[in-house]
PDB file of C-alpha atoms in Angstrom:
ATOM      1  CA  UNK A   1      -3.913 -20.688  13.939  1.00  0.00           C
ATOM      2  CA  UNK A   2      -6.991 -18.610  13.839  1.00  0.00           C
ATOM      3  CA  UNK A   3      -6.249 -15.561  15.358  1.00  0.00           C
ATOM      4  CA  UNK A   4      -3.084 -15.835  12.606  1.00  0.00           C
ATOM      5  CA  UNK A   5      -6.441 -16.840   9.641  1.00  0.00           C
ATOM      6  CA  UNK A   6      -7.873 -13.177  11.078  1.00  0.00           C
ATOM      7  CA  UNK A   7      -4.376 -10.848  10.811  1.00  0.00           C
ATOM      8  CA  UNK A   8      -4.206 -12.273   7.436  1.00  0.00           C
ATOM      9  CA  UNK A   9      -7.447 -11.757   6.597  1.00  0.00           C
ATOM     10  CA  UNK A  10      -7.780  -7.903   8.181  1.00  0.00           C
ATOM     11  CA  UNK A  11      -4.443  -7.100   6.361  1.00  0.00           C
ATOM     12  CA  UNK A  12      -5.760  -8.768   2.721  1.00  0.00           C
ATOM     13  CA  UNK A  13      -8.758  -6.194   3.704  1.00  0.00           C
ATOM     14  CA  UNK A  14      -6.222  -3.122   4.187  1.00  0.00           C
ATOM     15  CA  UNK A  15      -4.036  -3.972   1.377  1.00  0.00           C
ATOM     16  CA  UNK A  16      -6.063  -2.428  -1.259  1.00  0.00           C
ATOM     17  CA  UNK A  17      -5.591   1.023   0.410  1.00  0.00           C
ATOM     18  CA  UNK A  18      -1.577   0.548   1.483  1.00  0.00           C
ATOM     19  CA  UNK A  19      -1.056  -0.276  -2.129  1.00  0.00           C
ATOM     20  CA  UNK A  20      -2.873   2.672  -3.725  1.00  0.00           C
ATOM     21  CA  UNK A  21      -0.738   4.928  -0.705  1.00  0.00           C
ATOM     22  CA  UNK A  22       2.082   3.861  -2.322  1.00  0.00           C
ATOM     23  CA  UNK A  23       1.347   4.642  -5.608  1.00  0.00           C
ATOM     24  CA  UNK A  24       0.171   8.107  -4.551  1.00  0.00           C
ATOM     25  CA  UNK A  25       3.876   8.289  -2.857  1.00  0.00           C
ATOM     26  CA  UNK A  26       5.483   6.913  -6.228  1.00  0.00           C
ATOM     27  CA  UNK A  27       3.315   9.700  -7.969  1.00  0.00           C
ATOM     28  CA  UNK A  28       4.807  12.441  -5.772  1.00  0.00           C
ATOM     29  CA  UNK A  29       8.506  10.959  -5.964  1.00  0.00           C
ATOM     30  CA  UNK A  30       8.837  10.187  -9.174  1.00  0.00           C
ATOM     31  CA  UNK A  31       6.664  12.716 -10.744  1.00  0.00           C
ATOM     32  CA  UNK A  32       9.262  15.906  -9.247  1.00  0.00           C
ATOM     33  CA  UNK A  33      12.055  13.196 -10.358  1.00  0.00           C
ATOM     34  CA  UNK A  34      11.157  13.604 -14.075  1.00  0.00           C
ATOM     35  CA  UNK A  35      10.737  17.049 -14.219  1.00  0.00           C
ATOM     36  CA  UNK A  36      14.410  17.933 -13.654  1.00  0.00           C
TER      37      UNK A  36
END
């Protein structure tokens, strides 16, 4: 139960950045996508 409390809590820590990496990998996608 705790060490479960910790992952949770370590990945609500690294979410911020995983979420903004995938916007920066929507950006390059979808960006090239448009254009033609």
């Amino acid at each position: 139960m705790l060490t479960n409390s910790v992952i949770k809590h370590n990945f609500d820590l690294q979410h911020p950045s995983v979420l903004h990496l995938s916007q920066q990998l929507d950006l390059l996608i979808i960006k090239p996508m448009e254009i033609f």
